[in-house]
């Protein structure tokens, strides 16, 4: 199904239209409930006609979704909803307040600072420069277990993309795991949770923790904490768009950005994308047209002989998505039973940390949609034996905070991600 404008929430196999620039005063959040596929299609046309409206979930039958409407469009959009027989209610969520809560800096409590061995401030979100600085500090503290290097291509704005390699005892041809985060700019929870995992693995390895020792001695772990640094820093800049999704390629006076998680060369441009360059799910001209995705491709190819798992880390909705995300059916890869077995154990480990439930399945199974050009699908086509997964971190699907997770949930999100990785390392048959 080609939606041509419906704004989907999820990062791995998801789509999104954003027209929110600058401040958010006067924006309204509507709660809609669609009952039929005809109503879902009606919303697709609505989103195509009003590109500045912003669905925070993917419309589907018998599902309630949130829709953000700019001030000047409220009467027209609600009129169209009423004419289409779609029930809507005005939400009481303060979008400006949520943006402020997610971006405000908090001071780390004194007792936390005094009792912590952390170098990284895991109680705040940080811009790309600060994340790189923290990585360099971790490298200085853990020189035997952390290597840092830059990827092949700089971004359109000239930023280098940093990779962190975590390792324990030396070895040749050790199995490797590759995880990328921050490919969608507004998903601040993913670089933050990944940075938490990096520090805790290094810290716990040095302290002799059995799980961390096993993870780093058996595997080499490669993390790209911020795959899309141009877009990510754009969301951190004052007076810019906190909810920006794409990279920052300038294509014309009216079009900026490519949806990087539609730009991988797997079923490219076939479903869940738009040919409109002003759409936030525009996939680019061809697969790997963007330096950010070409970087992932080249690193993947370098590691391919020893690679056993590929992880695409997104937010939000509390899901563990398995291939194939591009299929509008229950089409699965040959190793689907093993993928599902391990994913369900990972979800159980996540729930044991803080009681959060993560659902396991394909995008079509869980959400009744599909999208082409996603990284975890591409990785699995390139090496069918992989344990290939896409995370959607907290909050839950129906949480109104969505992408605007407050910083006091960084540590719990990181703990959930780490717990799942412990199980992944223990359960893979490699």
Short mmCIF file of C-alpha atoms in Angstrom, two decimals:
data_model
loop_
_atom_site.label_atom_id
_atom_site.label_comp_id
_atom_site.label_asym_id
_atom_site.label_seq_id
_atom_site.Cartn_x
_atom_site.Cartn_y
_atom_site.Cartn_z
CA UNK A 1 0.00 0.00 0.00
CA UNK A 2 1.39 3.40 -0.98
CA UNK A 3 0.04 5.94 1.47
CA UNK A 4 1.20 9.12 -0.27
CA UNK A 5 0.99 11.19 2.86
CA UNK A 6 -0.21 9.20 5.82
CA UNK A 7 2.18 9.94 8.66
CA UNK A 8 3.35 6.80 10.33
CA UNK A 9 4.92 6.70 13.72
CA UNK A 10 7.45 3.93 13.93
CA UNK A 11 11.06 4.23 12.94
CA UNK A 12 11.98 0.82 11.58
CA UNK A 13 9.24 0.37 9.12
CA UNK A 14 7.54 3.67 9.57
CA UNK A 15 6.56 6.82 7.90
CA UNK A 16 5.94 10.34 9.08
CA UNK A 17 4.92 13.76 7.78
CA UNK A 18 6.25 16.72 9.75
CA UNK A 19 5.45 20.34 9.22
CA UNK A 20 6.21 21.60 12.69
CA UNK A 21 8.82 24.33 12.69
CA UNK A 22 9.83 26.55 15.54
CA UNK A 23 7.47 27.01 18.47
CA UNK A 24 4.36 24.87 18.96
CA UNK A 25 1.97 27.42 20.44
CA UNK A 26 -1.54 26.95 19.14
CA UNK A 27 -1.02 23.41 17.87
CA UNK A 28 -3.80 20.99 18.76
CA UNK A 29 -3.62 17.26 19.30
CA UNK A 30 -6.70 15.36 18.18
CA UNK A 31 -7.57 11.82 19.15
CA UNK A 32 -9.14 9.90 16.24
CA UNK A 33 -10.59 6.43 16.01
CA UNK A 34 -10.86 4.74 12.63
CA UNK A 35 -13.07 1.69 12.21
CA UNK A 36 -12.61 0.66 8.57
CA UNK A 37 -9.95 0.56 5.85
CA UNK A 38 -12.05 3.09 3.94
CA UNK A 39 -11.59 5.54 6.80
CA UNK A 40 -7.87 4.79 6.89
CA UNK A 41 -7.66 5.60 3.18
CA UNK A 42 -9.64 8.78 3.82
CA UNK A 43 -7.01 9.85 6.36
CA UNK A 44 -4.34 9.10 3.79
CA UNK A 45 -5.95 11.56 1.39
CA UNK A 46 -6.32 14.07 4.21
CA UNK A 47 -2.62 13.87 4.97
CA UNK A 48 -1.84 14.26 1.29
CA UNK A 49 -3.97 17.40 1.12
CA UNK A 50 -2.59 18.92 4.34
CA UNK A 51 1.12 18.03 4.49
CA UNK A 52 1.63 19.99 7.72
CA UNK A 53 -0.60 17.77 9.83
CA UNK A 54 1.24 15.15 11.79
CA UNK A 55 -0.07 11.68 12.69
CA UNK A 56 1.71 10.23 15.72
CA UNK A 57 0.54 6.71 15.01
CA UNK A 58 -0.25 4.89 11.82
CA UNK A 59 -3.99 4.89 11.13
CA UNK A 60 -5.46 1.39 11.12
CA UNK A 61 -8.91 -0.11 11.64
CA UNK A 62 -10.14 -0.20 15.23
CA UNK A 63 -7.22 1.87 16.48
CA UNK A 64 -7.06 5.27 18.17
CA UNK A 65 -4.40 7.60 16.82
CA UNK A 66 -3.10 11.04 17.71
CA UNK A 67 -3.02 13.82 15.12
CA UNK A 68 -1.17 17.13 15.55
CA UNK A 69 -2.78 20.04 13.70
CA UNK A 70 -1.21 23.50 13.21
CA UNK A 71 -3.33 26.50 14.28
CA UNK A 72 -4.33 27.66 10.80
CA UNK A 73 -5.62 24.27 9.71
CA UNK A 74 -7.77 23.29 12.68
CA UNK A 75 -11.18 24.20 11.27
CA UNK A 76 -10.49 22.76 7.82
CA UNK A 77 -9.05 19.50 9.13
CA UNK A 78 -11.77 18.90 11.72
CA UNK A 79 -14.39 19.70 9.09
CA UNK A 80 -12.92 17.08 6.79
CA UNK A 81 -12.83 14.55 9.62
CA UNK A 82 -16.48 15.16 10.43
CA UNK A 83 -17.47 14.90 6.77
CA UNK A 84 -15.63 11.59 6.55
CA UNK A 85 -17.52 10.17 9.49
CA UNK A 86 -14.39 9.92 11.63
CA UNK A 87 -14.94 10.55 15.31
CA UNK A 88 -12.44 12.96 16.82
CA UNK A 89 -11.87 14.48 20.22
CA UNK A 90 -9.70 17.41 21.22
CA UNK A 91 -6.85 16.21 23.38
CA UNK A 92 -5.58 18.05 26.42
CA UNK A 93 -1.90 17.47 25.78
CA UNK A 94 0.32 20.55 25.89
CA UNK A 95 2.68 20.02 22.96
CA UNK A 96 4.76 23.08 23.83
CA UNK A 97 5.11 21.83 27.40
CA UNK A 98 6.11 18.33 26.27
CA UNK A 99 8.76 19.73 23.94
CA UNK A 100 10.06 21.86 26.78
CA UNK A 101 10.13 18.92 29.18
CA UNK A 102 12.09 16.78 26.73
CA UNK A 103 14.64 19.49 25.94
CA UNK A 104 15.14 21.08 29.36
CA UNK A 105 18.42 20.32 31.10
CA UNK A 106 18.23 18.82 34.57
CA UNK A 107 20.91 18.81 37.23
CA UNK A 108 22.10 15.40 38.38
CA UNK A 109 21.34 14.93 42.10
CA UNK A 110 24.40 15.19 44.33
CA UNK A 111 23.93 11.72 45.82
CA UNK A 112 23.76 10.28 42.30
CA UNK A 113 26.95 12.03 41.24
CA UNK A 114 28.86 11.00 44.34
CA UNK A 115 27.80 7.35 44.14
CA UNK A 116 28.22 6.92 40.40
CA UNK A 117 31.16 5.60 38.42
CA UNK A 118 29.68 7.07 35.24
CA UNK A 119 31.51 9.55 33.06
CA UNK A 120 28.39 10.21 31.02
CA UNK A 121 25.47 12.28 32.27
CA UNK A 122 22.67 9.80 31.56
CA UNK A 123 20.07 12.16 33.03
CA UNK A 124 20.03 14.57 30.08
CA UNK A 125 19.87 14.44 26.30
CA UNK A 126 23.00 15.78 24.59
CA UNK A 127 23.81 17.20 21.19
CA UNK A 128 26.15 15.39 18.84
CA UNK A 129 29.28 17.26 19.88
CA UNK A 130 28.70 16.38 23.52
CA UNK A 131 28.08 12.72 22.66
CA UNK A 132 31.37 12.62 20.77
CA UNK A 133 33.13 14.22 23.72
CA UNK A 134 31.70 11.59 26.07
CA UNK A 135 32.85 8.82 23.73
CA UNK A 136 36.36 10.25 23.78
CA UNK A 137 36.28 10.35 27.59
CA UNK A 138 35.19 6.71 27.66
CA UNK A 139 38.02 5.86 25.29
CA UNK A 140 40.50 7.47 27.68
CA UNK A 141 39.11 5.55 30.64
CA UNK A 142 38.72 2.18 28.89
CA UNK A 143 41.49 2.16 26.26
CA UNK A 144 41.73 -1.64 26.16
CA UNK A 145 38.06 -2.20 25.48
CA UNK A 146 36.89 0.70 23.31
CA UNK A 147 38.00 1.83 19.87
CA UNK A 148 36.57 4.86 18.07
CA UNK A 149 36.75 5.58 14.37
CA UNK A 150 34.96 7.68 11.78
CA UNK A 151 33.01 6.21 8.89
CA UNK A 152 33.88 6.70 5.22
CA UNK A 153 31.61 9.58 4.29
CA UNK A 154 30.89 12.91 5.89
CA UNK A 155 27.30 14.12 6.05
CA UNK A 156 25.87 16.84 3.81
CA UNK A 157 26.79 19.41 6.47
CA UNK A 158 30.30 18.02 6.86
CA UNK A 159 29.98 16.01 10.07
CA UNK A 160 31.96 12.84 10.64
CA UNK A 161 29.93 9.83 11.80
CA UNK A 162 31.57 8.05 14.75
CA UNK A 163 31.55 4.30 15.40
CA UNK A 164 32.30 2.74 18.79
CA UNK A 165 33.81 -0.76 18.84
CA UNK A 166 33.58 -2.59 22.18
CA UNK A 167 35.70 -5.69 22.70
CA UNK A 168 37.22 -7.87 25.40
CA UNK A 169 39.99 -10.39 24.93
CA UNK A 170 41.73 -10.27 21.59
CA UNK A 171 40.82 -12.81 18.99
CA UNK A 172 40.67 -13.37 15.26
CA UNK A 173 37.41 -13.78 13.38
CA UNK A 174 35.32 -13.16 16.49
CA UNK A 175 31.60 -12.94 15.72
CA UNK A 176 30.44 -9.33 15.48
CA UNK A 177 27.23 -7.44 16.23
CA UNK A 178 26.36 -4.12 14.58
CA UNK A 179 23.82 -1.68 15.99
CA UNK A 180 22.79 1.69 14.58
CA UNK A 181 20.82 4.34 16.46
CA UNK A 182 19.71 7.88 15.79
CA UNK A 183 18.95 7.39 12.09
CA UNK A 184 15.73 9.36 12.64
CA UNK A 185 16.61 12.75 14.04
CA UNK A 186 13.82 13.23 16.55
CA UNK A 187 14.24 9.85 18.25
CA UNK A 188 16.46 11.21 21.02
CA UNK A 189 15.89 8.16 23.21
CA UNK A 190 17.95 5.95 20.90
CA UNK A 191 21.37 7.67 21.03
CA UNK A 192 20.87 8.19 24.77
CA UNK A 193 20.02 4.53 25.45
CA UNK A 194 22.88 3.37 23.21
CA UNK A 195 25.36 5.59 25.04
CA UNK A 196 24.11 4.12 28.32
CA UNK A 197 24.70 0.58 27.00
CA UNK A 198 28.20 1.46 25.83
CA UNK A 199 29.26 2.87 29.19
CA UNK A 200 27.66 0.12 31.25
CA UNK A 201 29.23 -2.67 29.21
CA UNK A 202 32.67 -1.08 29.57
CA UNK A 203 32.17 -0.29 33.23
CA UNK A 204 30.80 -3.72 34.14
CA UNK A 205 33.47 -5.52 32.13
CA UNK A 206 36.17 -3.77 34.13
CA UNK A 207 34.34 -4.66 37.36
CA UNK A 208 34.32 -8.34 36.39
CA UNK A 209 30.59 -8.71 35.73
CA UNK A 210 30.05 -12.20 34.30
CA UNK A 211 27.54 -11.20 31.62
CA UNK A 212 29.58 -8.23 30.41
CA UNK A 213 32.76 -10.31 30.35
CA UNK A 214 31.04 -12.96 28.27
CA UNK A 215 29.52 -10.41 25.90
CA UNK A 216 32.76 -8.58 25.12
CA UNK A 217 35.04 -11.61 25.17
CA UNK A 218 32.87 -13.64 22.81
CA UNK A 219 31.71 -10.83 20.49
CA UNK A 220 32.98 -7.58 19.03
CA UNK A 221 30.24 -4.97 19.29
CA UNK A 222 29.99 -2.05 16.86
CA UNK A 223 27.61 0.79 17.71
CA UNK A 224 26.81 3.88 15.64
CA UNK A 225 25.30 6.08 18.38
CA UNK A 226 24.10 8.83 16.00
CA UNK A 227 23.74 7.68 12.41
CA UNK A 228 22.13 10.96 11.28
CA UNK A 229 24.06 13.71 13.08
CA UNK A 230 22.90 16.55 10.79
CA UNK A 231 19.24 15.87 11.49
CA UNK A 232 19.90 15.11 15.14
CA UNK A 233 21.69 18.41 15.76
CA UNK A 234 18.97 20.24 13.83
CA UNK A 235 16.44 19.00 16.39
CA UNK A 236 18.70 20.34 19.16
CA UNK A 237 19.08 23.81 17.63
CA UNK A 238 17.01 26.62 19.10
CA UNK A 239 14.15 27.87 16.92
CA UNK A 240 14.36 24.78 14.75
CA UNK A 241 12.19 21.68 14.57
CA UNK A 242 12.37 19.29 17.54
CA UNK A 243 10.26 16.81 15.55
CA UNK A 244 12.40 16.73 12.39
CA UNK A 245 12.87 13.17 11.11
CA UNK A 246 15.06 13.12 7.97
CA UNK A 247 18.64 14.04 7.13
CA UNK A 248 19.47 17.56 5.92
CA UNK A 249 20.11 17.14 2.19
CA UNK A 250 18.93 20.31 0.42
CA UNK A 251 17.24 19.33 -2.84
CA UNK A 252 15.39 22.53 -3.70
CA UNK A 253 13.98 25.69 -2.16
CA UNK A 254 10.99 23.71 -0.88
CA UNK A 255 12.53 20.29 -0.21
CA UNK A 256 15.05 19.25 2.42
CA UNK A 257 15.88 15.79 3.63
CA UNK A 258 15.63 12.10 2.84
CA UNK A 259 14.08 9.50 5.12
CA UNK A 260 17.21 7.46 5.74
CA UNK A 261 15.32 4.39 6.86
CA UNK A 262 13.66 4.22 3.44
CA UNK A 263 16.99 4.65 1.64
CA UNK A 264 18.42 1.14 2.01
CA UNK A 265 18.38 -0.88 -1.19
CA UNK A 266 15.77 -3.49 -0.33
CA UNK A 267 12.49 -3.39 -2.27
CA UNK A 268 13.45 0.25 -2.72
CA UNK A 269 10.57 2.67 -3.25
CA UNK A 270 7.85 0.03 -3.40
CA UNK A 271 5.72 0.57 -0.30
CA UNK A 272 5.36 3.01 2.57
CA UNK A 273 7.15 5.80 0.69
CA UNK A 274 6.31 8.95 -1.24
CA UNK A 275 7.70 10.35 -4.47
CA UNK A 276 7.16 13.84 -3.12
CA UNK A 277 10.45 15.32 -1.98
CA UNK A 278 8.66 17.47 0.63
CA UNK A 279 7.32 14.34 2.30
CA UNK A 280 8.98 13.07 5.41
CA UNK A 281 8.99 9.58 4.00
CA UNK A 282 10.69 10.52 0.74
CA UNK A 283 13.23 7.69 0.16
CA UNK A 284 15.67 9.58 -2.06
CA UNK A 285 16.49 9.02 -5.72
CA UNK A 286 17.88 5.52 -5.30
CA UNK A 287 19.10 3.12 -2.66
CA UNK A 288 22.11 4.38 -0.71
CA UNK A 289 21.92 7.83 -2.29
CA UNK A 290 22.79 9.36 1.08
CA UNK A 291 26.18 9.39 2.81
CA UNK A 292 24.64 8.26 6.10
CA UNK A 293 23.21 5.06 4.62
CA UNK A 294 26.26 4.47 2.45
CA UNK A 295 28.31 4.58 5.66
CA UNK A 296 26.19 1.81 7.18
CA UNK A 297 26.42 -0.23 3.98
CA UNK A 298 30.21 0.01 3.87
CA UNK A 299 30.62 -0.87 7.53
CA UNK A 300 28.24 -3.79 7.12
CA UNK A 301 30.22 -5.08 4.14
CA UNK A 302 33.47 -4.77 6.09
CA UNK A 303 32.04 -6.80 8.97
CA UNK A 304 29.93 -9.16 6.89
CA UNK A 305 32.18 -12.25 7.11
CA UNK A 306 31.90 -12.32 10.90
CA UNK A 307 28.59 -10.49 11.41
CA UNK A 308 25.96 -12.48 13.31
CA UNK A 309 23.44 -9.81 14.32
CA UNK A 310 22.18 -6.47 13.01
CA UNK A 311 20.22 -4.12 15.27
CA UNK A 312 18.31 -1.03 14.19
CA UNK A 313 17.43 1.01 17.28
CA UNK A 314 14.44 3.36 17.09
CA UNK A 315 11.69 4.84 19.24
CA UNK A 316 8.86 4.68 20.10
CA UNK A 317 6.14 2.01 20.72
CA UNK A 318 7.84 -0.75 22.73
CA UNK A 319 8.22 -3.26 19.92
CA UNK A 320 10.78 -5.78 18.69
CA UNK A 321 10.16 -5.94 14.96
CA UNK A 322 11.38 -8.89 12.89
CA UNK A 323 11.76 -9.19 9.10
CA UNK A 324 10.18 -8.73 6.71
CA UNK A 325 9.03 -5.19 7.32
CA UNK A 326 8.47 -4.46 3.63
CA UNK A 327 5.85 -7.16 3.11
CA UNK A 328 2.11 -6.49 3.24
CA UNK A 329 1.60 -10.12 4.24
CA UNK A 330 3.04 -12.57 6.73
CA UNK A 331 6.06 -13.27 4.50
CA UNK A 332 9.00 -14.32 6.65
CA UNK A 333 12.68 -15.25 6.12
CA UNK A 334 13.81 -18.85 6.40
CA UNK A 335 15.17 -18.46 9.93
CA UNK A 336 12.00 -16.80 11.25
CA UNK A 337 11.39 -19.38 13.99
CA UNK A 338 14.83 -18.76 15.46
CA UNK A 339 14.44 -14.99 15.11
CA UNK A 340 11.15 -15.13 16.95
CA UNK A 341 12.43 -17.44 19.65
CA UNK A 342 15.28 -15.13 20.59
CA UNK A 343 13.19 -11.98 20.22
CA UNK A 344 10.59 -13.30 22.65
CA UNK A 345 13.31 -14.08 25.18
CA UNK A 346 14.66 -10.55 24.70
CA UNK A 347 11.20 -9.13 25.34
CA UNK A 348 10.92 -11.21 28.51
CA UNK A 349 14.25 -9.81 29.72
CA UNK A 350 13.06 -6.27 29.03
CA UNK A 351 9.90 -6.84 31.04
CA UNK A 352 11.94 -8.13 33.96
CA UNK A 353 13.80 -4.81 34.27
CA UNK A 354 10.90 -2.42 34.75
CA UNK A 355 7.71 -4.23 33.83
CA UNK A 356 7.45 -2.81 30.31
CA UNK A 357 5.88 -5.04 27.65
CA UNK A 358 7.52 -5.15 24.22
CA UNK A 359 5.51 -6.86 21.48
CA UNK A 360 7.30 -9.14 18.99
CA UNK A 361 6.33 -9.51 15.34
CA UNK A 362 6.54 -8.07 11.86
CA UNK A 363 5.22 -4.58 11.19
CA UNK A 364 2.34 -6.07 9.24
CA UNK A 365 1.48 -8.54 11.98
CA UNK A 366 1.49 -5.90 14.71
CA UNK A 367 0.45 -2.76 12.88
CA UNK A 368 -1.11 -3.76 9.57
CA UNK A 369 1.32 -1.82 7.38
CA UNK A 370 4.60 -2.28 5.56
CA UNK A 371 7.49 -0.06 4.42
CA UNK A 372 10.38 -0.69 2.08
CA UNK A 373 14.00 0.37 2.29
CA UNK A 374 14.56 -0.25 6.01
CA UNK A 375 18.01 -1.17 7.30
CA UNK A 376 17.19 -4.38 9.16
CA UNK A 377 15.46 -5.84 6.10
CA UNK A 378 18.38 -4.90 3.86
CA UNK A 379 20.87 -6.46 6.28
CA UNK A 380 18.89 -9.69 6.35
CA UNK A 381 18.73 -9.91 2.57
CA UNK A 382 22.50 -9.46 2.43
CA UNK A 383 23.15 -12.17 5.02
CA UNK A 384 20.10 -14.41 5.62
CA UNK A 385 21.56 -16.10 8.70
CA UNK A 386 21.59 -12.86 10.71
CA UNK A 387 19.69 -12.20 13.88
CA UNK A 388 18.21 -9.00 12.51
CA UNK A 389 15.92 -6.88 14.66
CA UNK A 390 14.43 -3.43 14.85
CA UNK A 391 13.77 -1.94 18.28
CA UNK A 392 11.09 0.59 19.05
CA UNK A 393 12.06 1.76 22.53
CA UNK A 394 9.77 3.28 25.14
CA UNK A 395 7.27 4.87 25.56
CA UNK A 396 4.36 2.63 24.62
CA UNK A 397 2.35 3.02 21.44
CA UNK A 398 -0.49 4.97 23.05
CA UNK A 399 1.66 7.17 25.28
CA UNK A 400 0.95 10.82 24.31
CA UNK A 401 4.58 11.82 24.95
CA UNK A 402 5.69 9.86 21.91
CA UNK A 403 9.05 11.09 20.66
CA UNK A 404 9.21 13.60 23.52
CA UNK A 405 10.40 11.19 26.19
CA UNK A 406 11.52 13.10 29.30
CA UNK A 407 15.19 12.71 30.26
CA UNK A 408 14.41 10.91 33.51
CA UNK A 409 13.50 7.87 31.39
CA UNK A 410 16.88 7.60 29.65
CA UNK A 411 18.29 5.22 32.24
CA UNK A 412 15.27 2.88 32.24
CA UNK A 413 15.32 2.80 28.44
CA UNK A 414 19.04 2.00 28.50
CA UNK A 415 18.51 -0.72 31.08
CA UNK A 416 15.85 -2.34 28.91
CA UNK A 417 18.07 -2.24 25.85
CA UNK A 418 21.01 -3.68 27.77
CA UNK A 419 18.91 -6.50 29.26
CA UNK A 420 17.80 -7.54 25.79
CA UNK A 421 21.37 -7.53 24.50
CA UNK A 422 22.51 -9.79 27.33
CA UNK A 423 19.92 -12.35 26.25
CA UNK A 424 20.76 -11.90 22.57
CA UNK A 425 24.41 -12.68 23.26
CA UNK A 426 23.46 -15.77 25.28
CA UNK A 427 20.83 -17.22 22.96
CA UNK A 428 22.24 -16.81 19.45
CA UNK A 429 23.34 -20.07 17.88
CA UNK A 430 26.67 -18.91 16.48
#
